[in-house]
mmCIF file of C-alpha atoms and ligand atoms in Angstrom:
data_model
loop_
_atom_site.group_PDB
_atom_site.id
_atom_site.type_symbol
_atom_site.label_atom_id
_atom_site.label_comp_id
_atom_site.label_asym_id
_atom_site.label_seq_id
_atom_site.Cartn_x
_atom_site.Cartn_y
_atom_site.Cartn_z
ATOM 1 C CA MET A 1 117.110 90.874 88.066
ATOM 2 C CA GLN A 2 115.921 93.321 85.381
ATOM 3 C CA VAL A 3 115.461 96.938 86.502
ATOM 4 C CA PRO A 4 114.371 99.580 83.997
ATOM 5 C CA ILE A 5 115.388 103.246 84.332
ATOM 6 C CA LEU A 6 111.714 104.030 84.966
ATOM 7 C CA ASP A 7 108.625 101.851 85.441
ATOM 8 C CA LEU A 8 105.504 103.895 84.691
ATOM 9 C CA LYS A 9 103.309 100.802 84.758
ATOM 10 C CA ALA A 10 104.248 100.197 88.400
ATOM 11 C CA GLN A 11 103.257 103.786 89.230
ATOM 12 C CA TYR A 12 99.980 103.434 87.320
ATOM 13 C CA GLU A 13 99.039 100.459 89.490
ATOM 14 C CA THR A 14 99.262 102.696 92.586
ATOM 15 C CA CYS A 15 96.886 105.406 91.316
ATOM 16 C CA LYS A 16 94.818 103.605 88.664
ATOM 17 C CA THR A 17 91.399 103.916 90.314
ATOM 18 C CA ASP A 18 91.717 107.687 90.805
ATOM 19 C CA VAL A 19 93.073 108.284 87.331
ATOM 20 C CA ILE A 20 90.418 106.258 85.516
ATOM 21 C CA LYS A 21 87.674 107.979 87.479
ATOM 22 C CA ALA A 22 89.130 111.388 86.568
ATOM 23 C CA ILE A 23 89.415 110.516 82.860
ATOM 24 C CA ASN A 24 85.876 109.224 82.907
ATOM 25 C CA THR A 25 84.595 112.583 84.184
ATOM 26 C CA VAL A 26 86.136 114.314 81.148
ATOM 27 C CA CYS A 27 84.645 111.689 78.825
ATOM 28 C CA GLU A 28 81.250 112.390 80.363
ATOM 29 C CA ASN A 29 81.469 116.195 80.114
ATOM 30 C CA GLN A 30 83.357 116.199 76.761
ATOM 31 C CA SER A 31 85.435 119.263 77.697
ATOM 32 C CA PHE A 32 88.643 118.198 76.019
ATOM 33 C CA ALA A 33 90.479 121.503 75.516
ATOM 34 C CA LEU A 34 90.986 123.422 78.780
ATOM 35 C CA GLY A 35 87.566 123.254 80.515
ATOM 36 C CA PRO A 36 86.652 122.490 84.146
ATOM 37 C CA ALA A 37 89.237 119.731 84.669
ATOM 38 C CA VAL A 38 92.063 122.099 83.704
ATOM 39 C CA ALA A 39 90.624 124.923 85.836
ATOM 40 C CA ASP A 40 90.397 122.548 88.800
ATOM 41 C CA PHE A 41 93.967 121.354 88.260
ATOM 42 C CA GLU A 42 95.250 124.926 87.973
ATOM 43 C CA GLU A 43 93.715 125.799 91.315
ATOM 44 C CA LYS A 44 95.198 122.726 93.010
ATOM 45 C CA ILE A 45 98.660 123.055 91.486
ATOM 46 C CA ALA A 46 98.855 126.792 92.291
ATOM 47 C CA ALA A 47 98.161 125.913 95.934
ATOM 48 C CA TYR A 48 100.728 123.098 95.791
ATOM 49 C CA CYS A 49 103.391 125.388 94.321
ATOM 50 C CA ASP A 50 102.420 128.089 96.792
ATOM 51 C CA CYS A 51 102.091 130.647 94.008
ATOM 52 C CA LYS A 52 99.254 132.974 93.026
ATOM 53 C CA TYR A 53 98.692 131.837 89.453
ATOM 54 C CA ALA A 54 99.143 128.596 87.527
ATOM 55 C CA ILE A 55 98.364 128.391 83.817
ATOM 56 C CA GLY A 56 98.134 124.954 82.224
ATOM 57 C CA VAL A 57 99.780 124.695 78.812
ATOM 58 C CA SER A 58 100.475 122.028 76.215
ATOM 59 C CA SER A 59 104.035 121.082 77.281
ATOM 60 C CA GLY A 60 107.050 122.240 79.238
ATOM 61 C CA THR A 61 108.516 123.532 75.995
ATOM 62 C CA ASP A 62 105.395 125.586 75.346
ATOM 63 C CA ALA A 63 105.527 126.862 78.930
ATOM 64 C CA LEU A 64 108.970 128.296 78.113
ATOM 65 C CA ILE A 65 107.687 129.798 74.847
ATOM 66 C CA VAL A 66 104.688 131.373 76.608
ATOM 67 C CA ALA A 67 106.905 132.709 79.429
ATOM 68 C CA LEU A 68 109.388 134.227 76.967
ATOM 69 C CA MET A 69 106.525 135.748 74.954
ATOM 70 C CA ALA A 70 104.960 137.099 78.148
ATOM 71 C CA LEU A 71 108.246 138.923 78.805
ATOM 72 C CA ASP A 72 108.197 140.226 75.216
ATOM 73 C CA ILE A 73 111.436 138.525 74.210
ATOM 74 C CA LYS A 74 112.055 139.496 70.601
ATOM 75 C CA PRO A 75 114.538 138.790 67.774
ATOM 76 C CA GLY A 76 117.970 140.121 68.694
ATOM 77 C CA ASP A 77 117.385 139.923 72.457
ATOM 78 C CA GLU A 78 119.824 137.862 74.497
ATOM 79 C CA VAL A 79 118.748 135.327 77.106
ATOM 80 C CA ILE A 80 121.301 133.816 79.485
ATOM 81 C CA THR A 81 121.008 130.127 80.367
ATOM 82 C CA SER A 82 122.826 126.862 81.055
ATOM 83 C CA PRO A 83 124.478 124.708 78.368
ATOM 84 C CA LEU A 84 123.764 121.569 80.447
ATOM 85 C CA THR A 85 120.022 121.148 80.081
ATOM 86 C CA PHE A 86 117.373 119.576 77.901
ATOM 87 C CA PHE A 87 117.317 121.102 74.419
ATOM 88 C CA ALA A 88 114.005 122.924 74.922
ATOM 89 C CA THR A 89 115.511 125.522 77.267
ATOM 90 C CA ALA A 90 117.730 127.019 74.580
ATOM 91 C CA GLY A 91 115.555 125.856 71.674
ATOM 92 C CA SER A 92 112.680 128.012 72.918
ATOM 93 C CA ILE A 93 114.895 131.104 73.115
ATOM 94 C CA ALA A 94 116.152 130.525 69.567
ATOM 95 C CA ARG A 95 112.663 129.829 68.175
ATOM 96 C CA LEU A 96 111.654 133.350 69.179
ATOM 97 C CA GLY A 97 114.633 134.737 67.264
ATOM 98 C CA ALA A 98 116.477 135.588 70.463
ATOM 99 C CA LYS A 99 120.033 134.520 71.189
ATOM 100 C CA PRO A 100 120.844 131.899 73.837
ATOM 101 C CA VAL A 101 123.920 133.040 75.780
ATOM 102 C CA PHE A 102 125.439 130.226 77.800
ATOM 103 C CA VAL A 103 127.151 130.345 81.190
ATOM 104 C CA ASP A 104 129.012 127.309 82.564
ATOM 105 C CA VAL A 105 127.570 125.186 85.370
ATOM 106 C CA GLU A 106 128.788 124.292 88.876
ATOM 107 C CA GLY A 107 130.547 120.924 89.049
ATOM 108 C CA ASP A 108 128.666 119.825 92.151
ATOM 109 C CA SER A 109 125.067 120.958 91.603
ATOM 110 C CA PHE A 110 125.147 120.784 87.760
ATOM 111 C CA ASN A 111 123.231 124.102 87.767
ATOM 112 C CA ILE A 112 124.220 127.448 86.252
ATOM 113 C CA ASP A 113 127.153 129.071 88.047
ATOM 114 C CA ALA A 114 125.747 132.438 89.098
ATOM 115 C CA THR A 115 129.251 133.896 89.408
ATOM 116 C CA GLY A 116 129.631 133.644 85.622
ATOM 117 C CA ILE A 117 126.427 135.482 84.699
ATOM 118 C CA GLU A 118 127.315 139.137 85.197
ATOM 119 C CA GLU A 119 130.163 139.164 82.685
ATOM 120 C CA LYS A 120 127.711 138.003 79.989
ATOM 121 C CA VAL A 121 125.281 140.855 80.560
ATOM 122 C CA ASN A 122 125.221 143.597 77.912
ATOM 123 C CA GLU A 123 122.722 146.063 76.453
ATOM 124 C CA LYS A 124 120.956 143.258 74.534
ATOM 125 C CA SER A 125 120.429 141.048 77.589
ATOM 126 C CA ARG A 126 116.774 140.691 78.490
ATOM 127 C CA ALA A 127 116.373 137.635 80.688
ATOM 128 C CA ILE A 128 117.982 134.752 82.574
ATOM 129 C CA ILE A 129 116.646 131.186 82.502
ATOM 130 C CA PRO A 130 118.161 129.191 85.356
ATOM 131 C CA VAL A 131 117.387 125.475 85.028
ATOM 132 C CA HIS A 132 116.661 123.444 88.159
ATOM 133 C CA LEU A 133 118.365 120.342 86.851
ATOM 134 C CA PHE A 134 117.542 116.826 88.070
ATOM 135 C CA GLY A 135 115.190 118.162 90.770
ATOM 136 C CA GLN A 136 117.437 120.658 92.594
ATOM 137 C CA LEU A 137 117.075 124.436 92.340
ATOM 138 C CA ALA A 138 119.802 126.665 90.954
ATOM 139 C CA GLN A 139 120.981 129.210 93.540
ATOM 140 C CA MET A 140 118.288 131.843 93.051
ATOM 141 C CA LYS A 141 119.457 134.622 95.394
ATOM 142 C CA PRO A 142 122.522 135.685 93.382
ATOM 143 C CA ILE A 143 120.600 135.169 90.132
ATOM 144 C CA THR A 144 117.669 137.376 91.095
ATOM 145 C CA GLU A 145 120.081 140.000 92.475
ATOM 146 C CA ILE A 146 121.874 140.253 89.111
ATOM 147 C CA ALA A 147 118.506 140.333 87.328
ATOM 148 C CA GLN A 148 117.340 143.222 89.485
ATOM 149 C CA ARG A 149 120.610 145.129 89.029
ATOM 150 C CA TYR A 150 120.342 144.966 85.226
ATOM 151 C CA ASN A 151 116.565 144.915 84.915
ATOM 152 C CA LEU A 152 116.433 141.407 83.431
ATOM 153 C CA GLY A 153 113.504 139.026 83.526
ATOM 154 C CA VAL A 154 113.902 135.659 85.259
ATOM 155 C CA ILE A 155 112.196 132.503 84.017
ATOM 156 C CA GLU A 156 112.785 129.389 86.085
ATOM 157 C CA ASP A 157 113.018 126.256 83.979
ATOM 158 C CA ALA A 158 111.523 124.061 86.688
ATOM 159 C CA ALA A 159 110.516 121.290 84.246
ATOM 160 C CA GLN A 160 112.383 118.768 86.415
ATOM 161 C CA ALA A 161 111.644 120.329 89.797
ATOM 162 C CA ILE A 162 107.946 120.213 90.734
ATOM 163 C CA GLY A 163 107.803 120.195 94.535
ATOM 164 C CA ALA A 164 111.471 121.116 95.024
ATOM 165 C CA SER A 165 112.283 124.084 97.255
ATOM 166 C CA GLN A 166 115.072 126.435 98.299
ATOM 167 C CA ASP A 167 115.211 128.163 101.676
ATOM 168 C CA GLY A 168 111.665 126.870 102.216
ATOM 169 C CA ILE A 169 110.305 128.493 99.041
ATOM 170 C CA MET A 170 108.813 126.327 96.310
ATOM 171 C CA ALA A 171 110.246 126.225 92.774
ATOM 172 C CA GLY A 172 108.430 128.588 90.449
ATOM 173 C CA ASN A 173 108.256 131.472 92.938
ATOM 174 C CA PHE A 174 111.708 133.012 92.543
ATOM 175 C CA GLY A 175 111.497 134.348 89.012
ATOM 176 C CA ASP A 176 108.931 136.396 87.118
ATOM 177 C CA LEU A 177 107.605 133.101 85.774
ATOM 178 C CA GLY A 178 108.192 129.402 86.405
ATOM 179 C CA CYS A 179 107.898 126.669 83.751
ATOM 180 C CA PHE A 180 107.041 123.054 84.499
ATOM 181 C CA SER A 181 106.724 119.919 82.376
ATOM 182 C CA PHE A 182 104.272 117.071 82.845
ATOM 183 C CA TYR A 183 105.903 114.854 80.236
ATOM 184 C CA PRO A 184 105.034 111.291 81.326
ATOM 185 C CA THR A 185 108.485 110.581 82.782
ATOM 186 C CA LYS A 186 108.465 113.626 85.060
ATOM 187 C CA ASN A 187 107.812 113.261 88.831
ATOM 188 C CA LEU A 188 104.269 114.448 88.079
ATOM 189 C CA GLY A 189 103.612 112.984 84.653
ATOM 190 C CA GLY A 190 100.525 113.224 82.470
ATOM 191 C CA PHE A 191 99.141 110.692 80.017
ATOM 192 C CA GLY A 192 100.727 112.625 77.170
ATOM 193 C CA ASP A 193 102.278 116.068 76.950
ATOM 194 C CA GLY A 194 101.477 118.894 79.338
ATOM 195 C CA GLY A 195 103.088 121.874 81.012
ATOM 196 C CA LEU A 196 102.519 124.767 83.366
ATOM 197 C CA VAL A 197 103.446 128.414 83.779
ATOM 198 C CA THR A 198 103.463 129.813 87.312
ATOM 199 C CA THR A 199 103.701 133.440 88.351
ATOM 200 C CA ASN A 200 102.853 135.763 91.213
ATOM 201 C CA SER A 201 102.234 138.683 88.846
ATOM 202 C CA THR A 202 98.613 139.368 87.949
ATOM 203 C CA ALA A 203 99.641 141.088 84.695
ATOM 204 C CA LEU A 204 101.928 138.231 83.565
ATOM 205 C CA ALA A 205 99.304 135.625 84.485
ATOM 206 C CA GLU A 206 96.703 137.438 82.408
ATOM 207 C CA LYS A 207 99.097 137.702 79.463
ATOM 208 C CA ALA A 208 100.128 134.022 79.668
ATOM 209 C CA ARG A 209 96.452 132.973 79.664
ATOM 210 C CA ILE A 210 95.797 135.071 76.576
ATOM 211 C CA LEU A 211 98.970 133.847 74.818
ATOM 212 C CA ARG A 212 98.103 130.164 75.319
ATOM 213 C CA ASP A 213 94.903 130.643 73.320
ATOM 214 C CA HIS A 214 96.224 132.428 70.213
ATOM 215 C CA GLY A 215 96.248 135.822 71.920
ATOM 216 C CA GLN A 216 92.479 136.131 71.821
ATOM 217 C CA ASN A 217 90.773 138.325 74.414
ATOM 218 C CA PRO A 218 87.806 138.432 74.219
ATOM 219 C CA ARG A 219 86.939 135.551 71.900
ATOM 220 C CA TYR A 220 88.002 136.127 68.248
ATOM 221 C CA ILE A 221 89.571 139.472 69.101
ATOM 222 C CA TYR A 222 93.374 139.399 68.915
ATOM 223 C CA GLY A 223 95.400 142.138 70.598
ATOM 224 C CA ILE A 224 98.619 140.066 70.620
ATOM 225 C CA ILE A 225 99.836 137.041 68.679
ATOM 226 C CA GLY A 226 99.835 133.852 70.725
ATOM 227 C CA GLY A 227 99.493 130.204 69.785
ATOM 228 C CA ASN A 228 97.640 127.014 70.565
ATOM 229 C CA PHE A 229 99.332 126.204 73.853
ATOM 230 C CA ARG A 230 96.223 124.826 75.591
ATOM 231 C CA LEU A 231 96.337 121.954 78.069
ATOM 232 C CA ASP A 232 93.958 119.064 77.317
ATOM 233 C CA GLY A 233 91.082 118.388 79.701
ATOM 234 C CA ILE A 234 92.172 114.770 80.063
ATOM 235 C CA GLN A 235 95.671 115.848 81.083
ATOM 236 C CA GLY A 236 94.262 118.270 83.651
ATOM 237 C CA ALA A 237 92.111 115.489 85.114
ATOM 238 C CA VAL A 238 94.954 112.941 85.235
ATOM 239 C CA LEU A 239 97.379 115.443 86.755
ATOM 240 C CA ALA A 240 94.901 116.544 89.431
ATOM 241 C CA ALA A 241 94.273 112.896 90.316
ATOM 242 C CA LYS A 242 97.997 112.154 90.557
ATOM 243 C CA LEU A 243 98.876 115.355 92.459
ATOM 244 C CA LYS A 244 97.841 113.967 95.830
ATOM 245 C CA TYR A 245 100.462 111.235 95.446
ATOM 246 C CA LEU A 246 103.289 113.574 94.459
ATOM 247 C CA ASP A 247 104.737 114.382 97.894
ATOM 248 C CA GLY A 248 104.802 110.695 98.803
ATOM 249 C CA TRP A 249 106.504 109.819 95.518
ATOM 250 C CA ASN A 250 109.071 112.612 95.926
ATOM 251 C CA GLU A 251 109.796 111.506 99.477
ATOM 252 C CA LYS A 252 110.313 107.924 98.347
ATOM 253 C CA ARG A 253 112.746 109.109 95.672
ATOM 254 C CA GLY A 254 114.708 110.887 98.421
ATOM 255 C CA GLN A 255 114.800 107.691 100.494
ATOM 256 C CA ASN A 256 115.990 105.721 97.478
ATOM 257 C CA ALA A 257 118.740 108.272 96.884
ATOM 258 C CA ALA A 258 119.831 107.935 100.524
ATOM 259 C CA ILE A 259 120.196 104.145 100.136
ATOM 260 C CA TYR A 260 122.432 104.631 97.089
ATOM 261 C CA ASN A 261 124.431 107.343 98.886
ATOM 262 C CA ASP A 262 125.239 104.963 101.766
ATOM 263 C CA ILE A 263 126.368 102.172 99.485
ATOM 264 C CA PHE A 264 128.488 104.482 97.297
ATOM 265 C CA ALA A 265 130.373 106.027 100.233
ATOM 266 C CA ASP A 266 134.157 105.701 99.752
ATOM 267 C CA SER A 267 133.840 104.460 96.192
ATOM 268 C CA PRO A 268 134.777 105.893 92.775
ATOM 269 C CA VAL A 269 131.123 106.969 92.406
ATOM 270 C CA LYS A 270 130.523 110.656 93.167
ATOM 271 C CA ILE A 271 127.023 110.914 94.584
ATOM 272 C CA PRO A 272 124.679 113.840 93.821
ATOM 273 C CA SER A 273 125.528 116.915 95.837
ATOM 274 C CA ILE A 274 122.470 118.682 97.246
ATOM 275 C CA GLU A 275 123.074 122.223 98.486
ATOM 276 C CA ALA A 276 122.270 122.827 102.176
ATOM 277 C CA ASN A 277 119.445 125.273 101.339
ATOM 278 C CA ASN A 278 117.794 122.928 98.809
ATOM 279 C CA VAL A 279 115.241 120.135 99.029
ATOM 280 C CA SER A 280 115.667 118.021 95.889
ATOM 281 C CA ILE A 281 112.884 115.938 94.403
ATOM 282 C CA TYR A 282 115.453 113.659 92.751
ATOM 283 C CA HIS A 283 113.907 113.773 89.322
ATOM 284 C CA GLN A 284 117.123 111.986 88.477
ATOM 285 C CA TYR A 285 119.696 110.339 90.708
ATOM 286 C CA THR A 286 122.745 111.394 88.770
ATOM 287 C CA VAL A 287 126.241 110.334 89.723
ATOM 288 C CA THR A 288 129.555 111.199 88.107
ATOM 289 C CA VAL A 289 131.830 108.271 87.433
ATOM 290 C CA PRO A 290 135.078 107.363 85.696
ATOM 291 C CA ASP A 291 134.786 105.235 82.514
ATOM 292 C CA ARG A 292 131.102 106.227 82.280
ATOM 293 C CA ASP A 293 130.334 104.787 78.831
ATOM 294 C CA ASN A 294 131.609 101.328 79.736
ATOM 295 C CA LEU A 295 129.681 101.373 83.023
ATOM 296 C CA HIS A 296 126.529 102.345 81.118
ATOM 297 C CA LYS A 297 127.091 99.405 78.746
ATOM 298 C CA TYR A 298 127.917 97.002 81.591
ATOM 299 C CA LEU A 299 124.722 97.872 83.444
ATOM 300 C CA SER A 300 122.681 97.421 80.290
ATOM 301 C CA GLU A 301 124.242 93.992 79.683
ATOM 302 C CA ASN A 302 123.217 93.100 83.221
ATOM 303 C CA GLY A 303 119.596 94.135 82.729
ATOM 304 C CA ILE A 304 119.890 97.475 84.548
ATOM 305 C CA GLY A 305 118.624 100.645 82.928
ATOM 306 C CA SER A 306 120.636 103.854 83.248
ATOM 307 C CA ALA A 307 120.631 107.062 81.235
ATOM 308 C CA ILE A 308 122.936 109.862 80.175
ATOM 309 C CA PHE A 309 121.581 113.358 80.734
ATOM 310 C CA TYR A 310 123.162 114.819 78.693
ATOM 311 C CA PRO A 311 125.764 113.382 76.318
ATOM 312 C CA LYS A 312 126.503 116.678 74.516
ATOM 313 C CA ALA A 313 126.274 120.207 75.903
ATOM 314 C CA LEU A 314 124.023 122.583 73.987
ATOM 315 C CA HIS A 315 126.761 125.036 72.922
ATOM 316 C CA LEU A 316 128.359 122.212 70.915
ATOM 317 C CA GLN A 317 125.179 121.111 69.109
ATOM 318 C CA ASP A 318 125.253 121.600 65.320
ATOM 319 C CA CYS A 319 122.016 123.610 65.369
ATOM 320 C CA PHE A 320 123.705 126.232 67.561
ATOM 321 C CA SER A 321 126.971 126.434 65.575
ATOM 322 C CA TYR A 322 125.874 129.897 64.383
ATOM 323 C CA LEU A 323 126.359 131.113 67.954
ATOM 324 C CA GLY A 324 130.114 130.622 67.508
ATOM 325 C CA TYR A 325 130.903 128.532 70.582
ATOM 326 C CA HIS A 326 133.768 126.028 70.629
ATOM 327 C CA GLU A 327 134.892 123.019 72.582
ATOM 328 C CA GLY A 328 136.534 124.231 75.782
ATOM 329 C CA ASP A 329 134.221 127.231 76.217
ATOM 330 C CA PHE A 330 132.342 125.599 79.111
ATOM 331 C CA PRO A 331 134.760 123.046 80.580
ATOM 332 C CA VAL A 332 132.594 122.005 83.537
ATOM 333 C CA ALA A 333 129.519 121.260 81.425
ATOM 334 C CA GLU A 334 131.675 119.460 78.859
ATOM 335 C CA ARG A 335 133.364 117.306 81.502
ATOM 336 C CA LEU A 336 130.012 116.427 83.073
ATOM 337 C CA CYS A 337 128.685 115.298 79.697
ATOM 338 C CA SER A 338 131.345 112.571 79.724
ATOM 339 C CA GLU A 339 130.909 111.629 83.398
ATOM 340 C CA VAL A 340 127.222 111.786 84.340
ATOM 341 C CA LEU A 341 125.054 108.700 84.661
ATOM 342 C CA SER A 342 121.501 108.592 86.002
ATOM 343 C CA LEU A 343 120.452 105.457 87.871
ATOM 344 C CA PRO A 344 116.867 104.284 88.496
ATOM 345 C CA VAL A 345 115.366 106.222 91.434
ATOM 346 C CA TYR A 346 111.616 105.951 90.785
ATOM 347 C CA PRO A 347 109.431 105.573 93.895
ATOM 348 C CA GLU A 348 108.277 102.017 93.286
ATOM 349 C CA LEU A 349 111.815 100.567 93.419
ATOM 350 C CA THR A 350 112.390 98.093 96.228
ATOM 351 C CA GLU A 351 115.380 98.315 98.537
ATOM 352 C CA GLU A 352 116.543 95.006 97.093
ATOM 353 C CA GLN A 353 116.484 96.430 93.563
ATOM 354 C CA ILE A 354 118.466 99.499 94.633
ATOM 355 C CA GLU A 355 121.049 97.328 96.344
ATOM 356 C CA THR A 356 121.312 95.137 93.250
ATOM 357 C CA ILE A 357 121.917 98.186 91.050
ATOM 358 C CA ALA A 358 124.437 99.735 93.430
ATOM 359 C CA ARG A 359 126.317 96.443 93.859
ATOM 360 C CA ALA A 360 126.489 96.031 90.085
ATOM 361 C CA VAL A 361 128.015 99.511 89.799
ATOM 362 C CA LEU A 362 130.597 98.734 92.479
ATOM 363 C CA LYS A 363 131.366 95.370 90.876
ATOM 364 C CA PHE A 364 132.212 97.190 87.649
ATOM 365 C CA TYR A 365 134.927 99.037 89.601
ATOM 366 C CA GLY A 366 136.125 95.806 91.202
ATOM 367 C CA ARG A 367 134.580 96.670 94.572
ATOM 368 C CA ASP A 368 132.523 93.635 95.456
HETATM 369 C C1 PLP B 1 114.924 121.131 81.774
HETATM 370 C C2 PLP B 1 113.780 120.924 80.826
HETATM 371 N N1 PLP B 1 113.268 121.977 80.169
HETATM 372 C C3 PLP B 1 112.231 121.849 79.344
HETATM 373 C C4 PLP B 1 111.648 120.621 79.096
HETATM 374 C C5 PLP B 1 110.556 120.533 78.099
HETATM 375 O O1 PLP B 1 109.399 119.930 78.585
HETATM 376 P P1 PLP B 1 108.424 119.099 77.605
HETATM 377 O O2 PLP B 1 109.107 117.844 77.249
HETATM 378 O O3 PLP B 1 107.198 118.911 78.440
HETATM 379 O O4 PLP B 1 108.156 119.963 76.418
HETATM 380 C C6 PLP B 1 112.125 119.500 79.762
HETATM 381 C C7 PLP B 1 111.511 118.162 79.640
HETATM 382 O O5 PLP B 1 111.603 117.354 78.876
HETATM 383 C C8 PLP B 1 113.242 119.639 80.633
HETATM 384 O O6 PLP B 1 113.751 118.588 81.269
#
């Protein structure tokens, strides 16, 4: 049995009629950049995220850039974040001339360890970007408390966490701004790139809207320098059409994770650890395992897709060598980079497929 890490075609089959109808509307009205489809999506996604404002942008990366610009992050400023994340989190900080300052992660949740943040705060610190990795929120109470104490901005990198919550509050509502990605492989994926900035601040929402369109307000009058960070009309239409399926898809991912968890009990496979106050959307089902690289290869040879998020922590990437970090600086993140493996968890998987994958993993460890 062949099982890919993700099967977008299978998902398309479940929502095809709605999506084609939505795309067709944009073709008919020819509003390709922002326009009514994006406005409609923004209204729906703001309600879904339970936040006041949602601003559609061109990608999750651009959401981070817009959020950082909205907080006026400038060259020389320091922004604290996790070294175990997708490149864009730290890349966006560096692209604005600011300095990414890393704090190690928790071994269980894979998210930034809030207890390590305060010692990194100095007079140059301006913001914290917690990343809600794999669909589970970082612990936001201690993070926002530190931010308040030192007057730092908070930007949630919720690219992997649309629909996830903590203490009953949806991702994107804890910080000054929340950033989401609609890259096609995300739980809510577009038909191309797309992203979103959320906020409950009227002033920040206004600024983010202006920034995403070159800084113009009104038209052809530029008070601040922004960029072309606009969301396409077609993406807005597709995302709005898919949104009504999202809760069902997220729920199914949770059920799939539970099947794996049962089978992996009392085995060398450490299952994902979800904090008691979190509801995860299982963007990834990520286990930690011994002999990870050989398991990854074994699964591939047996037709089973799996993925490594991430093989190298950001503080050890060549492009960040100027920051002066060394191996051993963030031992938890570094260890996880050699132990994590994400298994297929997409909603359209059958129970039989999940069992086949899990049995193959156990067979690798001689546990038939
Ligand atoms: C944690 C995280 N941050 C930022 C991004 C950037 O999003 P995008 O690929 O839409 O630019 C991603 C997604 O790839 C991500 O996973």
